[in-house]
Amino acid sequence: MSEKTFLNYIGGEWKASASGEVVQSTNPANKNEIVGSVQKSTRDELDDAVAQAKGAQKAWRKLAGAERGNYLYQAAAIMEENLEEIATTMTKEMGKSLPEAKGETTRGIQILKYYAGEGMRSEGDVIPSTDASAFMFSKRVPVGVVGVITPWNFPVAIPIWKMAPALIYGNTVVLKPASEGSVTAAKVFECFDKAGFPAGVVNFVTGSGSVVGQGIAEHNDVNAVTFTGSNNVGRNIGNTVGARGGKYQLEMGGKNPIIIAEDCDIEAAVDATLSGGLKSTGQKCTCSSRVIVQSAIYDQFKERLLEKAKEITVGDGMDGSTWMGPCASEGQFNTVKHYIAKGKEEGATLALGGNVLTEGNLKEGYYIEPTIFDNVTTDMTIAQEEIFGPVLALMKVETIEDAIDLANDVDFGLSASIFTKNIDHILAFIDDIEAGLVRINSETAGVELQAPFGGMKASSSYSREQGQAAKEFFTTTKTVFIKG
Ligand code: NDP
């Protein structure tokens, strides 16, 4: 792949930033390889994009839903033709294995198709009026211009799961992708460009969070902001948008528990713990990081977990034999090392890994061994803070009631899972767990595009994305009363 500089996409045109500066994206599997560069945009360019989006919104909302849907179908078809290239760019830019990157790109295409169909669905209800001679109905209408701020860990799926519903319900969008996922996002925008959206309907502005992202949060012409990322940044965006009367939606971190009950299928639970905890190098907001095990099977479970974790192949995501790639960036690599040191310092027992990998070509990338801590207690930092890396914390409990209490003993509440065959435990878990995604005999990671997605507590602003839930955020309601 040749290194390329990508421009902003504003008002249907590719435009360079007046700053004259670019941000380079490097390959975390080989820090000497530059994957591409994007514009380091100024506030003026953001303002331009918002003005274009505002200007295009009326004509876009006046199209029939089916017509808007056709643009989404077209974008999906073009992405399908470019799937291999988009996925390769993703693997090179943020390190996840190529099969995972292809899976994510395919997911993006499916989301576009799902929401394309939404253009043909009901947009309101007929409500009986107390006046027999009147006709009353509700009608969903777009909120206007939507600002989309996304993280680097799903550089295709997250921008699309926000933009596709925003567009189908008649909004226009300005996307500011994470700096470390911007080249991949630019590839998606190349597809959007070819899909021929009317000028100004979709806009793409890269650059720093504090300039472009903050600019979106502050801009009075951005009616709604949808954000996925870290808690600090998210809360700040929520405060800024809320203070000016805008609508916002925040999806943030997780500290997801997986409970292993003594009656479970241990083999299935081990596989789900490793897959849910370490796939994507632990960089999914839904990754399990706390493994809460009943004492009766603790040793047996741990032994099998360690055996299987030792088989994990770590390497460049482009290599077909790789199960787990590098950390996505130097910053992430340093964060994970910090938490491993913190775990040791606070008295957790390192049962596996914990080291940086430097053998052969691995020394050129940000590789950390799959790491498992034993004897972790809930007061430890590694049991409370999101690590976003390949680190699991094993915790021992006596009863399922204790397990659920421990699972809830964090600020976050995104996803949670239990492995058990006991229906009483399943029902108690569904009832008492504080999480937006509740999963039984399945890993914590895993999202279905047609179902509501989002967390509780510090993981979210209580709004939901995806499926039909997206309609709540991306539309507002008119109640119409007609009297003849
Ligand atoms: P950040 O919060 O650092 O960044 C997210 C986005 O916000 C980026 O586009 C970033 O831009 C931008 N940004 C940074 N500073 C500001 C600012 N002051 N004002 C406005 N925007 C700003 O998160 P990461 O990219 O590091 O993503 C990882 C986080 O995302 C994890 O905490 C993870 O849990 C969470 N996440 C949550 C999911 C969920 O659905 N709940 C799903 C996936 C991830 P720039 O890159 O230029 O700094």
XYZ file of C-alpha atoms and ligand atoms in Angstrom:
532
model
C 0.000 0.000 0.000
C 1.436 3.329 -0.932
C 1.403 6.020 1.690
C -1.131 8.711 0.849
C -2.260 12.035 2.229
C -6.031 12.238 2.619
C -7.959 15.494 2.461
C -11.046 16.679 4.281
C -14.365 16.060 2.542
C -16.485 19.203 2.802
C -19.506 20.161 0.710
C -18.857 17.276 -1.701
C -15.226 18.233 -2.376
C -11.877 16.976 -1.136
C -10.098 19.946 0.441
C -6.708 20.488 2.046
C -6.494 22.283 5.364
C -5.217 25.845 5.345
C -2.965 24.820 8.241
C -0.662 23.154 5.717
C -0.053 20.487 8.359
C -0.873 16.813 8.353
C -1.149 14.111 11.024
C 0.666 10.881 10.197
C -0.712 7.481 11.056
C 1.854 4.786 11.776
C 1.456 1.024 11.844
C 1.486 -0.254 15.464
C 2.895 -3.565 14.194
C 5.836 -1.648 12.693
C 6.262 1.877 13.942
C 8.561 2.730 11.020
C 5.754 2.262 8.529
C 3.563 5.277 7.797
C 0.097 4.125 6.759
C -1.045 7.533 5.541
C -1.605 11.127 6.592
C -4.686 13.247 7.175
C -5.265 16.981 7.470
C -4.622 18.783 10.719
C -7.674 20.975 10.312
C -8.444 24.358 11.781
C -11.637 25.595 13.358
C -12.448 27.472 10.105
C -12.599 24.206 8.208
C -14.927 22.742 10.783
C -17.123 25.841 10.494
C -17.136 25.398 6.721
C -18.243 21.760 7.065
C -21.015 22.677 9.512
C -22.218 25.449 7.174
C -22.296 22.987 4.271
C -24.193 20.443 6.359
C -26.669 23.084 7.459
C -27.158 24.283 3.893
C -27.801 20.759 2.599
C -30.165 19.629 5.331
C -33.496 20.947 4.056
C -33.242 19.385 0.589
C -31.991 16.119 2.135
C -34.843 15.858 4.602
C -37.338 16.582 1.836
C -36.270 13.500 -0.113
C -38.432 10.421 0.382
C -36.932 8.049 2.952
C -36.579 5.454 0.194
C -34.521 7.908 -1.873
C -32.194 8.565 1.066
C -32.017 4.807 1.501
C -30.801 4.396 -2.072
C -27.704 6.449 -1.257
C -26.980 4.168 1.694
C -27.447 1.062 -0.476
C -25.068 2.582 -3.009
C -22.462 3.342 -0.315
C -22.794 -0.254 0.935
C -22.242 -1.651 -2.572
C -19.123 0.471 -3.089
C -17.770 -0.530 0.319
C -18.320 -4.167 -0.626
C -16.142 -3.672 -3.720
C -13.440 -2.079 -1.543
C -13.738 -4.373 1.463
C -10.265 -5.878 1.167
C -8.569 -2.484 0.889
C -10.518 -0.940 3.764
C -9.824 -3.929 6.030
C -6.118 -3.969 5.145
C -5.880 -0.256 5.937
C -7.587 -0.858 9.272
C -5.215 -3.681 10.237
C -2.228 -1.549 9.294
C -3.522 1.536 11.061
C -4.724 0.098 14.369
C -3.383 -3.432 14.506
C -6.403 -5.725 14.782
C -6.076 -8.992 12.886
C -7.152 -8.975 9.244
C -10.090 -11.385 9.776
C -11.376 -9.085 12.544
C -10.907 -6.044 10.288
C -12.812 -7.781 7.485
C -15.542 -8.722 9.939
C -15.822 -5.114 11.070
C -15.949 -3.776 7.498
C -18.649 -6.324 6.658
C -20.533 -5.131 9.737
C -20.321 -1.545 8.450
C -21.831 -2.647 5.142
C -24.634 -4.528 6.918
C -25.417 -1.448 9.030
C -25.729 0.704 5.896
C -28.134 -1.826 4.389
C -30.168 -2.155 7.586
C -30.688 1.601 7.856
C -31.274 1.967 4.104
C -34.397 -0.156 4.678
C -35.459 2.110 7.538
C -36.314 4.758 4.947
C -39.416 2.707 4.109
C -40.664 2.239 7.662
C -43.296 3.994 9.714
C -42.357 7.412 11.022
C -45.170 8.011 13.464
C -48.423 6.924 15.038
C -52.034 7.845 14.589
C -53.332 8.891 18.015
C -57.082 9.113 18.690
C -58.064 12.660 19.560
C -60.723 13.455 22.147
C -62.229 15.628 19.434
C -64.038 13.164 17.172
C -63.814 15.498 14.191
C -60.033 15.886 14.411
C -57.172 13.774 13.092
C -54.074 13.585 15.278
C -50.757 11.916 14.562
C -47.105 12.036 15.573
C -44.352 12.358 13.015
C -40.645 11.766 13.448
C -38.498 14.550 11.992
C -34.704 14.946 11.841
C -32.867 16.985 14.472
C -30.794 18.813 11.824
C -26.994 18.785 11.681
C -25.356 15.923 13.592
C -21.738 16.029 14.788
C -20.138 12.580 14.990
C -17.010 12.071 17.141
C -15.563 8.552 17.138
C -12.706 6.490 18.669
C -9.988 4.474 16.937
C -10.901 0.968 18.062
C -13.705 0.420 15.510
C -12.753 2.959 12.829
C -15.329 1.679 10.325
C -18.225 0.267 12.345
C -18.653 3.089 14.873
C -18.685 6.005 12.386
C -21.163 4.043 10.247
C -23.438 2.989 13.098
C -23.783 6.678 13.920
C -23.865 8.188 10.417
C -26.209 5.674 8.750
C -29.178 6.257 11.094
C -28.460 10.013 11.222
C -28.673 10.148 7.427
C -31.678 7.916 6.878
C -33.765 9.950 9.308
C -32.967 13.112 7.322
C -30.030 14.671 9.172
C -26.775 15.801 7.580
C -23.481 14.911 9.269
C -19.973 16.099 10.061
C -17.632 13.286 11.124
C -14.494 13.877 13.179
C -12.793 10.474 13.460
C -10.110 9.606 16.029
C -6.718 10.771 14.835
C -5.410 7.207 15.088
C -8.205 5.831 12.901
C -8.542 8.672 10.407
C -6.903 7.013 7.417
C -9.338 4.092 7.649
C -12.241 6.517 8.057
C -11.025 8.399 4.964
C -11.316 5.127 3.027
C -14.959 4.931 4.064
C -15.465 8.511 2.914
C -13.974 7.673 -0.475
C -16.851 5.189 -0.786
C -19.373 7.812 0.371
C -17.974 10.206 -2.233
C -18.444 7.605 -4.988
C -21.966 6.906 -3.718
C -22.838 10.446 -4.881
C -24.529 11.890 -1.789
C -25.716 15.462 -2.522
C -22.999 18.001 -1.638
C -22.909 18.856 2.065
C -24.889 15.836 3.289
C -21.800 13.971 4.525
C -18.689 15.833 5.666
C -15.372 14.614 7.056
C -12.952 16.818 8.994
C -9.812 15.400 10.585
C -7.536 16.927 13.186
C -7.113 17.148 16.897
C -9.865 16.457 19.385
C -9.283 19.752 21.141
C -9.781 21.779 17.932
C -12.187 19.859 15.684
C -13.919 17.733 18.334
C -14.310 20.592 20.787
C -15.424 22.780 17.878
C -18.255 20.362 17.108
C -19.307 20.329 20.761
C -19.383 24.144 20.905
C -20.939 24.886 17.518
C -24.433 26.314 17.797
C -25.404 25.003 14.362
C -24.660 21.418 15.353
C -28.013 20.320 16.736
C -26.908 16.956 18.081
C -23.579 15.324 18.922
C -23.032 11.585 19.076
C -19.796 10.513 20.744
C -17.991 7.276 21.514
C -14.727 7.369 23.410
C -13.252 7.845 26.839
C -15.115 9.081 29.895
C -13.273 12.327 30.492
C -13.664 13.525 26.940
C -17.269 12.317 26.770
C -18.380 14.075 29.960
C -16.782 17.293 28.778
C -18.581 17.063 25.436
C -21.873 16.332 27.210
C -21.444 19.391 29.428
C -20.541 21.629 26.494
C -23.367 20.496 24.224
C -25.886 20.448 27.080
C -24.958 23.967 28.151
C -25.879 25.353 24.728
C -29.114 23.357 24.586
C -27.979 20.730 22.080
C -28.815 17.039 22.115
C -26.048 14.573 22.925
C -25.369 10.894 23.219
C -22.262 9.495 24.928
C -20.981 5.915 24.746
C -17.908 5.448 26.886
C -15.765 2.914 28.654
C -16.431 -0.388 30.350
C -14.978 -2.631 33.057
C -16.971 -5.638 32.022
C -17.295 -8.703 34.264
C -17.683 -12.322 33.226
C -19.020 -14.531 36.036
C -18.024 -18.203 36.001
C -20.465 -20.261 38.083
C -19.504 -23.655 39.501
C -22.071 -25.491 37.360
C -20.929 -24.052 34.013
C -19.389 -25.695 30.977
C -15.778 -24.832 31.863
C -14.403 -25.315 28.361
C -16.967 -22.917 26.857
C -16.371 -20.421 29.673
C -12.597 -20.477 29.126
C -13.005 -19.898 25.384
C -15.418 -17.011 25.968
C -13.116 -15.451 28.565
C -10.182 -15.455 26.175
C -12.144 -14.355 23.147
C -14.143 -11.703 25.013
C -11.123 -10.490 26.949
C -8.238 -10.589 24.529
C -9.524 -10.410 20.944
C -8.683 -7.027 19.406
C -5.933 -6.968 22.050
C -8.529 -6.146 24.703
C -9.394 -2.887 22.954
C -13.156 -3.276 22.713
C -15.349 -1.279 25.053
C -17.258 -4.548 25.615
C -14.140 -6.630 26.404
C -14.238 -8.621 29.639
C -11.532 -7.544 32.013
C -12.767 -8.942 35.343
C -13.194 -12.720 35.535
C -15.235 -13.535 38.648
C -15.038 -17.247 39.461
C -16.817 -19.343 42.108
C -14.319 -20.852 44.533
C -15.427 -24.478 43.934
C -14.035 -24.420 40.381
C -11.534 -21.572 40.697
C -8.368 -23.667 40.452
C -9.697 -25.911 37.706
C -10.879 -22.919 35.649
C -7.629 -21.024 36.175
C -5.489 -23.969 35.134
C -7.423 -24.437 31.869
C -7.477 -20.667 31.205
C -3.708 -20.416 31.563
C -3.149 -23.507 29.385
C -5.223 -22.058 26.568
C -3.906 -18.488 26.954
C -0.372 -19.828 26.452
C -1.422 -21.036 22.988
C -2.339 -17.524 21.806
C -0.226 -16.368 18.866
C 0.745 -12.713 19.006
C 1.965 -10.901 15.908
C 1.275 -8.595 13.000
C -2.448 -8.602 12.218
C -1.595 -9.076 8.524
C -0.037 -12.461 9.297
C -2.626 -15.236 8.909
C -1.395 -17.096 11.996
C -1.909 -14.102 14.321
C -4.658 -14.388 16.936
C -3.795 -11.171 18.782
C -2.156 -8.075 17.308
C -0.239 -5.210 18.928
C -1.658 -2.399 21.075
C -3.052 0.198 18.696
C -0.606 2.995 19.481
C 2.363 3.991 21.589
C 0.027 5.773 24.004
C -2.080 2.651 24.452
C 1.067 0.508 24.848
C 2.305 2.782 27.643
C -1.096 2.761 29.341
C -1.189 -1.039 29.391
C 2.364 -1.225 30.801
C 1.349 1.267 33.477
C -1.590 -0.910 34.571
C 0.500 -4.079 34.608
C 3.010 -2.338 36.896
C 0.153 -1.055 39.045
C -1.309 -4.587 39.370
C 2.026 -5.950 40.635
C 2.582 -2.992 42.938
C -0.848 -3.360 44.557
C -0.312 -7.052 45.295
C -2.061 -8.979 42.516
C -0.240 -12.161 41.464
C 0.969 -12.212 37.894
C -0.138 -15.652 36.665
C 0.742 -15.170 32.996
C 2.527 -12.703 30.706
C 3.026 -9.116 31.726
C 5.978 -8.525 29.408
C 6.632 -6.530 26.280
C 7.390 -8.833 23.325
C 10.578 -8.004 21.458
C 11.523 -11.184 19.614
C 12.368 -10.732 15.906
C 10.041 -8.289 14.126
C 7.942 -7.843 17.252
C 10.458 -5.322 18.543
C 9.260 -2.906 15.838
C 5.720 -2.891 17.207
C 3.726 -2.271 20.386
C 3.335 -5.874 21.528
C 2.417 -7.019 25.020
C 1.913 -10.637 26.083
C -1.575 -11.849 26.988
C -1.561 -11.074 30.702
C -3.537 -12.712 33.519
C -3.532 -11.533 37.116
C -4.638 -13.810 39.949
C -5.822 -12.892 43.480
C -7.236 -9.573 42.356
C -9.414 -7.711 44.855
C -12.010 -5.078 44.036
C -10.081 -2.208 45.643
C -7.174 -2.637 43.196
C -6.778 -0.189 40.328
C -6.792 -3.021 37.759
C -10.217 -4.083 39.073
C -11.672 -0.576 38.766
C -10.169 1.318 35.829
C -10.550 0.504 32.151
C -7.208 -0.804 30.859
C -8.128 -1.303 27.196
C -5.416 -3.905 26.717
C -4.758 -7.670 26.878
C -5.048 -7.932 30.661
C -7.458 -10.148 32.630
C -8.063 -9.954 36.387
C -9.174 -13.170 38.135
C -11.330 -12.681 41.240
C -12.663 -15.394 43.583
C -16.165 -15.486 45.154
C -18.233 -17.997 47.132
C -21.797 -17.426 45.896
C -23.486 -16.047 42.799
C -24.975 -13.284 44.923
C -21.432 -12.261 45.905
C -20.395 -12.485 42.258
C -23.138 -10.111 41.125
C -22.356 -7.655 43.950
C -18.689 -7.717 42.966
C -19.564 -7.348 39.285
C -21.556 -4.211 40.144
C -18.797 -2.735 42.301
C -17.384 -0.431 39.583
C -18.343 2.914 38.080
C -19.028 1.387 34.677
C -21.967 -0.673 33.405
C -21.599 -1.519 29.738
C -21.646 -5.304 29.252
C -21.725 -8.302 31.615
C -21.852 -12.031 31.161
C -22.473 -15.161 33.231
C -21.662 -18.786 32.489
C -24.118 -21.068 34.295
C -26.827 -23.656 33.641
C -28.827 -22.684 36.715
C -32.030 -20.814 35.797
C -32.256 -19.116 39.200
C -28.766 -17.712 38.746
C -29.622 -16.584 35.236
C -32.771 -14.800 36.396
C -30.992 -13.160 39.340
C -28.233 -12.001 37.007
C -30.671 -10.508 34.471
C -32.469 -8.716 37.296
C -29.578 -7.447 39.387
C -26.644 -6.812 37.073
C -25.999 -3.145 36.336
C -25.199 -3.318 32.621
C -26.803 -2.290 29.355
C -25.775 -5.539 27.646
C -26.582 -8.709 29.593
C -25.186 -11.927 28.141
C -25.809 -15.491 29.290
C -23.344 -18.255 28.342
C -21.713 -15.915 25.853
C -18.730 -13.557 25.955
C -19.206 -9.923 26.993
C -18.074 -8.624 23.618
C -20.510 -8.920 20.768
C -23.015 -6.505 19.360
C -25.902 -7.116 16.989
C -26.672 -4.149 14.777
C -30.456 -4.601 14.973
C -30.531 -4.460 18.806
C -30.155 -1.473 21.149
C -26.568 -0.901 22.290
C -25.326 1.153 25.225
C -24.383 1.120 28.872
C -25.465 2.172 32.332
C -23.695 4.263 34.981
C -20.453 5.877 33.751
C -20.530 3.911 30.485
C -23.142 6.060 28.817
C -25.488 9.013 28.930
C -28.279 6.399 29.117
C -29.117 6.854 25.469
C -28.995 3.855 23.147
C -27.551 3.368 19.696
C -28.241 0.941 16.831
C -31.360 -0.978 15.892
C -34.614 0.917 16.316
C -33.175 2.709 19.358
C -31.189 5.002 17.052
C -34.428 6.651 15.974
C -34.834 8.148 19.457
C -31.617 10.083 19.187
C -31.571 11.052 15.535
C -35.150 12.314 15.353
C -37.496 14.500 17.300
C -41.288 14.364 17.236
C -43.963 16.639 15.834
C -47.476 16.043 17.136
C -49.918 17.112 14.456
C -53.553 17.961 15.125
C -55.784 18.560 12.096
C -59.327 19.802 12.356
C -61.427 19.999 9.233
P -10.913 9.529 23.314
O -12.012 9.962 24.205
O -9.561 9.945 23.586
O -11.230 10.000 21.827
C -12.478 9.799 21.217
C -12.712 10.891 20.194
O -12.829 12.149 20.857
C -11.563 11.045 19.201
O -12.081 11.389 17.944
C -10.774 12.200 19.799
O -9.974 12.893 18.876
C -11.916 13.069 20.288
N -11.508 14.062 21.289
C -10.393 14.074 22.065
N -10.379 15.186 22.857
C -11.506 15.874 22.579
C -12.067 17.080 23.069
N -11.470 17.827 24.001
N -13.257 17.496 22.570
C -13.905 16.764 21.636
N -13.413 15.605 21.106
C -12.234 15.163 21.585
O -11.075 7.933 23.226
P -10.194 6.905 22.386
O -10.156 7.274 20.941
O -8.949 6.704 23.131
O -11.126 5.603 22.428
C -11.056 4.652 23.417
C -12.240 4.795 24.354
O -13.456 4.599 23.651
C -12.243 3.752 25.436
O -12.464 4.356 26.680
C -13.415 2.850 25.083
O -14.027 2.207 26.135
C -14.332 3.783 24.409
N -15.245 3.057 23.546
C -16.553 2.971 23.934
C -17.465 2.279 23.179
C -18.885 2.257 23.580
O -19.720 2.120 22.700
N -19.226 2.397 24.837
C -17.070 1.579 21.952
C -15.680 1.752 21.625
C -14.811 2.476 22.421
P -8.373 12.571 18.763
O -8.270 11.146 18.366
O -7.932 13.500 17.705
O -7.797 12.838 20.114
